[in-house]
PDB file of C-alpha atoms in Angstrom:
ATOM      1  CA  UNK A   1     -20.662  -9.647  46.680  1.00  0.00           C
ATOM      2  CA  UNK A   2     -22.963  -9.418  43.565  1.00  0.00           C
ATOM      3  CA  UNK A   3     -22.403  -8.263  39.888  1.00  0.00           C
ATOM      4  CA  UNK A   4     -24.808  -8.042  36.963  1.00  0.00           C
ATOM      5  CA  UNK A   5     -23.533  -9.782  33.881  1.00  0.00           C
ATOM      6  CA  UNK A   6     -25.123 -10.755  30.562  1.00  0.00           C
ATOM      7  CA  UNK A   7     -26.188 -14.385  30.658  1.00  0.00           C
ATOM      8  CA  UNK A   8     -24.452 -15.082  27.317  1.00  0.00           C
ATOM      9  CA  UNK A   9     -21.097 -14.176  28.871  1.00  0.00           C
ATOM     10  CA  UNK A  10     -21.423 -16.326  31.860  1.00  0.00           C
ATOM     11  CA  UNK A  11     -20.069 -19.937  32.214  1.00  0.00           C
ATOM     12  CA  UNK A  12     -21.082 -22.802  34.483  1.00  0.00           C
ATOM     13  CA  UNK A  13     -18.676 -23.459  37.314  1.00  0.00           C
ATOM     14  CA  UNK A  14     -16.502 -26.490  36.189  1.00  0.00           C
ATOM     15  CA  UNK A  15     -17.307 -29.658  38.245  1.00  0.00           C
ATOM     16  CA  UNK A  16     -15.118 -29.909  41.375  1.00  0.00           C
ATOM     17  CA  UNK A  17     -14.193 -26.169  41.687  1.00  0.00           C
ATOM     18  CA  UNK A  18     -15.220 -23.807  44.326  1.00  0.00           C
ATOM     19  CA  UNK A  19     -16.650 -20.273  43.717  1.00  0.00           C
ATOM     20  CA  UNK A  20     -13.269 -18.805  44.578  1.00  0.00           C
ATOM     21  CA  UNK A  21     -11.355 -21.107  42.181  1.00  0.00           C
ATOM     22  CA  UNK A  22     -13.947 -20.486  39.443  1.00  0.00           C
ATOM     23  CA  UNK A  23     -13.630 -16.735  39.905  1.00  0.00           C
ATOM     24  CA  UNK A  24      -9.932 -16.936  38.891  1.00  0.00           C
ATOM     25  CA  UNK A  25     -10.739 -18.470  35.615  1.00  0.00           C
ATOM     26  CA  UNK A  26     -12.614 -16.162  33.052  1.00  0.00           C
ATOM     27  CA  UNK A  27     -10.311 -13.083  32.832  1.00  0.00           C
ATOM     28  CA  UNK A  28      -7.133 -15.040  31.900  1.00  0.00           C
ATOM     29  CA  UNK A  29      -8.911 -17.790  30.104  1.00  0.00           C
ATOM     30  CA  UNK A  30     -10.733 -15.511  27.671  1.00  0.00           C
ATOM     31  CA  UNK A  31      -7.575 -13.690  27.009  1.00  0.00           C
ATOM     32  CA  UNK A  32      -5.444 -16.713  26.236  1.00  0.00           C
ATOM     33  CA  UNK A  33      -8.002 -18.494  24.240  1.00  0.00           C
ATOM     34  CA  UNK A  34      -8.665 -15.480  22.002  1.00  0.00           C
ATOM     35  CA  UNK A  35      -4.983 -14.510  21.578  1.00  0.00           C
ATOM     36  CA  UNK A  36      -3.101 -17.719  21.455  1.00  0.00           C
ATOM     37  CA  UNK A  37      -5.571 -19.973  19.766  1.00  0.00           C
ATOM     38  CA  UNK A  38      -7.962 -17.665  17.760  1.00  0.00           C
ATOM     39  CA  UNK A  39      -5.515 -14.838  16.685  1.00  0.00           C
ATOM     40  CA  UNK A  40      -2.293 -16.756  17.015  1.00  0.00           C
ATOM     41  CA  UNK A  41      -3.628 -19.902  15.482  1.00  0.00           C
ATOM     42  CA  UNK A  42      -1.634 -22.209  17.739  1.00  0.00           C
ATOM     43  CA  UNK A  43      -2.054 -25.853  16.996  1.00  0.00           C
ATOM     44  CA  UNK A  44      -0.887 -29.295  18.238  1.00  0.00           C
ATOM     45  CA  UNK A  45       2.805 -29.826  17.578  1.00  0.00           C
ATOM     46  CA  UNK A  46       3.822 -26.240  17.412  1.00  0.00           C
ATOM     47  CA  UNK A  47       6.083 -24.310  19.852  1.00  0.00           C
ATOM     48  CA  UNK A  48       5.040 -21.325  21.759  1.00  0.00           C
ATOM     49  CA  UNK A  49       7.130 -18.803  23.668  1.00  0.00           C
ATOM     50  CA  UNK A  50       5.270 -17.017  26.652  1.00  0.00           C
ATOM     51  CA  UNK A  51       6.869 -13.982  28.117  1.00  0.00           C
ATOM     52  CA  UNK A  52       5.888 -13.605  31.748  1.00  0.00           C
ATOM     53  CA  UNK A  53       5.294 -17.246  32.290  1.00  0.00           C
ATOM     54  CA  UNK A  54       4.519 -16.953  36.021  1.00  0.00           C
ATOM     55  CA  UNK A  55       1.849 -14.270  35.521  1.00  0.00           C
ATOM     56  CA  UNK A  56      -1.839 -15.078  35.616  1.00  0.00           C
ATOM     57  CA  UNK A  57      -1.927 -15.094  31.749  1.00  0.00           C
ATOM     58  CA  UNK A  58       1.358 -17.030  31.628  1.00  0.00           C
ATOM     59  CA  UNK A  59       0.282 -19.806  34.035  1.00  0.00           C
ATOM     60  CA  UNK A  60      -2.941 -20.112  32.039  1.00  0.00           C
ATOM     61  CA  UNK A  61      -1.281 -20.146  28.694  1.00  0.00           C
ATOM     62  CA  UNK A  62       1.234 -22.875  29.864  1.00  0.00           C
ATOM     63  CA  UNK A  63      -1.461 -25.188  31.016  1.00  0.00           C
ATOM     64  CA  UNK A  64      -3.894 -24.911  28.236  1.00  0.00           C
ATOM     65  CA  UNK A  65      -1.143 -25.043  25.551  1.00  0.00           C
ATOM     66  CA  UNK A  66       0.726 -27.964  26.921  1.00  0.00           C
ATOM     67  CA  UNK A  67      -2.512 -29.873  27.516  1.00  0.00           C
ATOM     68  CA  UNK A  68      -3.404 -29.452  23.854  1.00  0.00           C
ATOM     69  CA  UNK A  69      -0.039 -30.804  22.619  1.00  0.00           C
ATOM     70  CA  UNK A  70       1.852 -27.497  22.136  1.00  0.00           C
ATOM     71  CA  UNK A  71       5.533 -27.255  23.241  1.00  0.00           C
ATOM     72  CA  UNK A  72       6.012 -24.342  25.687  1.00  0.00           C
ATOM     73  CA  UNK A  73       8.934 -22.227  26.414  1.00  0.00           C
ATOM     74  CA  UNK A  74       8.768 -19.400  28.931  1.00  0.00           C
ATOM     75  CA  UNK A  75      10.472 -16.421  30.270  1.00  0.00           C
ATOM     76  CA  UNK A  76      10.402 -15.500  34.069  1.00  0.00           C
ATOM     77  CA  UNK A  77      12.351 -13.152  36.297  1.00  0.00           C
ATOM     78  CA  UNK A  78      13.871 -15.592  38.799  1.00  0.00           C
ATOM     79  CA  UNK A  79      14.759 -19.374  39.045  1.00  0.00           C
ATOM     80  CA  UNK A  80      11.909 -19.912  41.461  1.00  0.00           C
ATOM     81  CA  UNK A  81       9.357 -18.608  39.028  1.00  0.00           C
ATOM     82  CA  UNK A  82      11.028 -20.697  36.350  1.00  0.00           C
ATOM     83  CA  UNK A  83      10.580 -23.817  38.397  1.00  0.00           C
ATOM     84  CA  UNK A  84       7.000 -22.986  38.892  1.00  0.00           C
ATOM     85  CA  UNK A  85       6.451 -22.764  35.222  1.00  0.00           C
ATOM     86  CA  UNK A  86       8.080 -26.078  34.567  1.00  0.00           C
ATOM     87  CA  UNK A  87       5.874 -27.667  37.110  1.00  0.00           C
ATOM     88  CA  UNK A  88       2.804 -26.408  35.257  1.00  0.00           C
ATOM     89  CA  UNK A  89       3.835 -28.019  32.094  1.00  0.00           C
ATOM     90  CA  UNK A  90       6.514 -25.661  30.315  1.00  0.00           C
ATOM     91  CA  UNK A  91       9.197 -27.760  28.573  1.00  0.00           C
ATOM     92  CA  UNK A  92      11.730 -24.987  29.195  1.00  0.00           C
ATOM     93  CA  UNK A  93      11.904 -21.881  31.285  1.00  0.00           C
ATOM     94  CA  UNK A  94      14.518 -19.044  30.795  1.00  0.00           C
ATOM     95  CA  UNK A  95      15.449 -16.595  33.572  1.00  0.00           C
ATOM     96  CA  UNK A  96      15.524 -13.483  31.411  1.00  0.00           C
ATOM     97  CA  UNK A  97      17.805 -11.585  33.766  1.00  0.00           C
ATOM     98  CA  UNK A  98      20.817 -14.020  33.099  1.00  0.00           C
ATOM     99  CA  UNK A  99      19.963 -15.890  29.849  1.00  0.00           C
ATOM    100  CA  UNK A 100      19.432 -14.709  26.283  1.00  0.00           C
ATOM    101  CA  UNK A 101      15.865 -15.904  25.387  1.00  0.00           C
ATOM    102  CA  UNK A 102      16.488 -15.373  21.673  1.00  0.00           C
ATOM    103  CA  UNK A 103      19.214 -17.949  21.649  1.00  0.00           C
ATOM    104  CA  UNK A 104      17.203 -20.099  23.960  1.00  0.00           C
ATOM    105  CA  UNK A 105      14.212 -20.003  21.656  1.00  0.00           C
ATOM    106  CA  UNK A 106      16.343 -20.968  18.560  1.00  0.00           C
ATOM    107  CA  UNK A 107      17.723 -23.944  20.502  1.00  0.00           C
ATOM    108  CA  UNK A 108      14.397 -24.902  21.801  1.00  0.00           C
ATOM    109  CA  UNK A 109      12.929 -25.260  18.327  1.00  0.00           C
ATOM    110  CA  UNK A 110      14.936 -25.705  15.106  1.00  0.00           C
ATOM    111  CA  UNK A 111      14.996 -22.254  13.405  1.00  0.00           C
ATOM    112  CA  UNK A 112      12.924 -20.692  16.097  1.00  0.00           C
ATOM    113  CA  UNK A 113       9.306 -20.980  17.549  1.00  0.00           C
ATOM    114  CA  UNK A 114       6.027 -20.830  15.735  1.00  0.00           C
ATOM    115  CA  UNK A 115       4.417 -18.379  18.180  1.00  0.00           C
ATOM    116  CA  UNK A 116       5.143 -15.707  20.757  1.00  0.00           C
ATOM    117  CA  UNK A 117       2.671 -14.305  23.346  1.00  0.00           C
ATOM    118  CA  UNK A 118       4.211 -11.112  24.515  1.00  0.00           C
ATOM    119  CA  UNK A 119       2.859  -8.724  27.261  1.00  0.00           C
ATOM    120  CA  UNK A 120       6.188  -6.810  27.389  1.00  0.00           C
ATOM    121  CA  UNK A 121       6.513  -4.929  24.055  1.00  0.00           C
ATOM    122  CA  UNK A 122       9.270  -2.362  23.931  1.00  0.00           C
ATOM    123  CA  UNK A 123      12.686  -3.848  22.785  1.00  0.00           C
ATOM    124  CA  UNK A 124      11.227  -7.389  23.075  1.00  0.00           C
ATOM    125  CA  UNK A 125       9.468  -6.812  19.821  1.00  0.00           C
ATOM    126  CA  UNK A 126      12.342  -6.885  17.548  1.00  0.00           C
ATOM    127  CA  UNK A 127      13.870  -9.741  19.492  1.00  0.00           C
ATOM    128  CA  UNK A 128      10.681 -11.777  19.069  1.00  0.00           C
ATOM    129  CA  UNK A 129      10.758 -11.095  15.274  1.00  0.00           C
ATOM    130  CA  UNK A 130      14.241 -12.495  15.371  1.00  0.00           C
ATOM    131  CA  UNK A 131      13.422 -15.727  17.132  1.00  0.00           C
ATOM    132  CA  UNK A 132      10.272 -16.622  15.089  1.00  0.00           C
ATOM    133  CA  UNK A 133      10.550 -19.189  12.352  1.00  0.00           C
ATOM    134  CA  UNK A 134       9.068 -18.861   8.857  1.00  0.00           C
ATOM    135  CA  UNK A 135       5.206 -18.354   9.060  1.00  0.00           C
ATOM    136  CA  UNK A 136       5.654 -17.479  12.829  1.00  0.00           C
ATOM    137  CA  UNK A 137       3.204 -15.272  14.613  1.00  0.00           C
ATOM    138  CA  UNK A 138       3.648 -12.569  17.291  1.00  0.00           C
ATOM    139  CA  UNK A 139       0.712 -11.907  19.449  1.00  0.00           C
ATOM    140  CA  UNK A 140       0.969  -8.608  21.619  1.00  0.00           C
ATOM    141  CA  UNK A 141      -1.465  -8.311  24.568  1.00  0.00           C
ATOM    142  CA  UNK A 142       0.239  -5.554  26.607  1.00  0.00           C
ATOM    143  CA  UNK A 143       3.123  -3.312  26.616  1.00  0.00           C
ATOM    144  CA  UNK A 144       4.801  -3.413  30.070  1.00  0.00           C
ATOM    145  CA  UNK A 145       7.985  -2.231  28.237  1.00  0.00           C
ATOM    146  CA  UNK A 146       6.354   0.465  26.133  1.00  0.00           C
ATOM    147  CA  UNK A 147       4.311   0.599  22.947  1.00  0.00           C
ATOM    148  CA  UNK A 148       6.481   2.956  20.838  1.00  0.00           C
ATOM    149  CA  UNK A 149       9.483   1.363  19.319  1.00  0.00           C
ATOM    150  CA  UNK A 150      11.918   1.739  16.380  1.00  0.00           C
ATOM    151  CA  UNK A 151      12.632  -1.648  14.805  1.00  0.00           C
ATOM    152  CA  UNK A 152      13.833  -3.389  11.622  1.00  0.00           C
ATOM    153  CA  UNK A 153      10.669  -5.019  10.049  1.00  0.00           C
ATOM    154  CA  UNK A 154      12.448  -6.874   7.291  1.00  0.00           C
ATOM    155  CA  UNK A 155      12.071 -10.196   9.169  1.00  0.00           C
ATOM    156  CA  UNK A 156       8.244  -9.862   8.663  1.00  0.00           C
ATOM    157  CA  UNK A 157       8.671  -9.997   4.910  1.00  0.00           C
ATOM    158  CA  UNK A 158      11.537 -12.374   4.778  1.00  0.00           C
ATOM    159  CA  UNK A 159      10.012 -14.873   7.028  1.00  0.00           C
ATOM    160  CA  UNK A 160       6.428 -14.343   6.235  1.00  0.00           C
ATOM    161  CA  UNK A 161       5.511 -13.245   9.744  1.00  0.00           C
ATOM    162  CA  UNK A 162       2.209 -12.109  11.319  1.00  0.00           C
ATOM    163  CA  UNK A 163       2.067  -9.498  14.108  1.00  0.00           C
ATOM    164  CA  UNK A 164      -1.339  -9.299  15.736  1.00  0.00           C
ATOM    165  CA  UNK A 165      -3.113  -8.580  19.137  1.00  0.00           C
ATOM    166  CA  UNK A 166      -6.377  -7.844  20.757  1.00  0.00           C
ATOM    167  CA  UNK A 167      -8.216  -6.459  23.629  1.00  0.00           C
ATOM    168  CA  UNK A 168     -11.341  -7.926  25.264  1.00  0.00           C
ATOM    169  CA  UNK A 169     -13.216  -5.098  27.056  1.00  0.00           C
ATOM    170  CA  UNK A 170     -14.347  -2.943  23.949  1.00  0.00           C
ATOM    171  CA  UNK A 171     -15.738  -6.053  22.264  1.00  0.00           C
ATOM    172  CA  UNK A 172     -19.492  -6.261  21.629  1.00  0.00           C
ATOM    173  CA  UNK A 173     -21.758  -8.527  23.614  1.00  0.00           C
ATOM    174  CA  UNK A 174     -22.046 -10.914  20.600  1.00  0.00           C
ATOM    175  CA  UNK A 175     -18.239 -11.231  20.286  1.00  0.00           C
ATOM    176  CA  UNK A 176     -17.903 -11.846  24.037  1.00  0.00           C
ATOM    177  CA  UNK A 177     -20.657 -14.481  23.870  1.00  0.00           C
ATOM    178  CA  UNK A 178     -18.537 -16.216  21.176  1.00  0.00           C
ATOM    179  CA  UNK A 179     -15.531 -16.207  23.398  1.00  0.00           C
ATOM    180  CA  UNK A 180     -17.366 -17.581  26.225  1.00  0.00           C
ATOM    181  CA  UNK A 181     -18.808 -20.429  24.207  1.00  0.00           C
ATOM    182  CA  UNK A 182     -15.433 -21.318  22.559  1.00  0.00           C
ATOM    183  CA  UNK A 183     -13.795 -21.467  26.148  1.00  0.00           C
ATOM    184  CA  UNK A 184     -16.616 -23.578  27.509  1.00  0.00           C
ATOM    185  CA  UNK A 185     -16.470 -26.118  24.543  1.00  0.00           C
ATOM    186  CA  UNK A 186     -12.551 -26.168  24.183  1.00  0.00           C
ATOM    187  CA  UNK A 187     -11.075 -25.527  27.661  1.00  0.00           C
ATOM    188  CA  UNK A 188     -13.779 -26.339  30.229  1.00  0.00           C
ATOM    189  CA  UNK A 189     -13.384 -30.116  29.691  1.00  0.00           C
ATOM    190  CA  UNK A 190      -9.544 -29.663  30.355  1.00  0.00           C
ATOM    191  CA  UNK A 191     -10.550 -27.941  33.745  1.00  0.00           C
ATOM    192  CA  UNK A 192     -12.990 -30.702  34.537  1.00  0.00           C
ATOM    193  CA  UNK A 193     -10.444 -33.446  33.673  1.00  0.00           C
ATOM    194  CA  UNK A 194      -7.931 -31.744  36.086  1.00  0.00           C
ATOM    195  CA  UNK A 195      -5.559 -30.955  33.232  1.00  0.00           C
ATOM    196  CA  UNK A 196      -5.790 -27.194  33.736  1.00  0.00           C
ATOM    197  CA  UNK A 197      -6.382 -25.627  36.973  1.00  0.00           C
ATOM    198  CA  UNK A 198      -6.786 -22.057  38.501  1.00  0.00           C
ATOM    199  CA  UNK A 199      -3.451 -20.864  40.132  1.00  0.00           C
ATOM    200  CA  UNK A 200      -4.276 -18.877  43.357  1.00  0.00           C
ATOM    201  CA  UNK A 201      -1.307 -17.593  45.077  1.00  0.00           C
ATOM    202  CA  UNK A 202      -3.013 -15.989  48.110  1.00  0.00           C
ATOM    203  CA  UNK A 203      -6.576 -15.044  49.174  1.00  0.00           C
ATOM    204  CA  UNK A 204      -7.509 -11.782  50.897  1.00  0.00           C
ATOM    205  CA  UNK A 205     -10.765 -10.564  52.430  1.00  0.00           C
ATOM    206  CA  UNK A 206     -12.072  -7.507  50.521  1.00  0.00           C
ATOM    207  CA  UNK A 207     -11.174  -5.147  53.358  1.00  0.00           C
ATOM    208  CA  UNK A 208      -7.660  -6.110  52.874  1.00  0.00           C
ATOM    209  CA  UNK A 209      -7.650  -5.199  49.197  1.00  0.00           C
ATOM    210  CA  UNK A 210      -4.771  -2.724  49.559  1.00  0.00           C
ATOM    211  CA  UNK A 211      -2.627  -5.618  50.812  1.00  0.00           C
ATOM    212  CA  UNK A 212      -3.409  -7.563  47.808  1.00  0.00           C
ATOM    213  CA  UNK A 213      -2.435  -4.713  45.486  1.00  0.00           C
ATOM    214  CA  UNK A 214       0.911  -4.294  47.486  1.00  0.00           C
ATOM    215  CA  UNK A 215       1.651  -8.051  46.927  1.00  0.00           C
ATOM    216  CA  UNK A 216       1.071  -7.778  43.248  1.00  0.00           C
ATOM    217  CA  UNK A 217       3.385  -4.703  43.128  1.00  0.00           C
ATOM    218  CA  UNK A 218       6.166  -6.699  44.568  1.00  0.00           C
ATOM    219  CA  UNK A 219       6.019  -9.158  41.650  1.00  0.00           C
ATOM    220  CA  UNK A 220       6.054 -12.180  44.029  1.00  0.00           C
TER     221      UNK A 220
END
């Protein structure tokens, strides 16, 4: 029921949110802000492809990016998830099991998208480089499809691309404090205005934690 945390990393509960709703915010919000906006340098008017749009990271990224004037394209594993992403603010959702997301990205934004947020890795990396436009950025935050790949890096030179990524946990207290303050300043107003919300699929009491893990493993 209790945890110790450095006060500099803590954030006030946004107005109107319950403790449970507030608890769903920091992990994904810190990750999205640092990777999409600080490392990915996303800005208003650009286009963003989010792989895994219905995940915790994905639903957060959709809401924050679209609220800040960024056009959002996502991939998801079935039509139901695609619809959920559209309802959260994505402009287009691609069911990657039956549609080519590279072609979809090039159709979505002339000559490709500005930024890709990828938690898949593997053979997605080369496809991401293909669909990025000149000066595009690829941000890697996980490797569900593997971290070791053989790929053609010539698009990085020819299109002036940037490949980057980051982790949160190993950062220093000072670095984590900077992230917390940036999120509070830039994202908390969106939460309090109702433009960005925590997405809670289901709640479990702690003694049913195994059921919660089982539900996550089903990818529902």
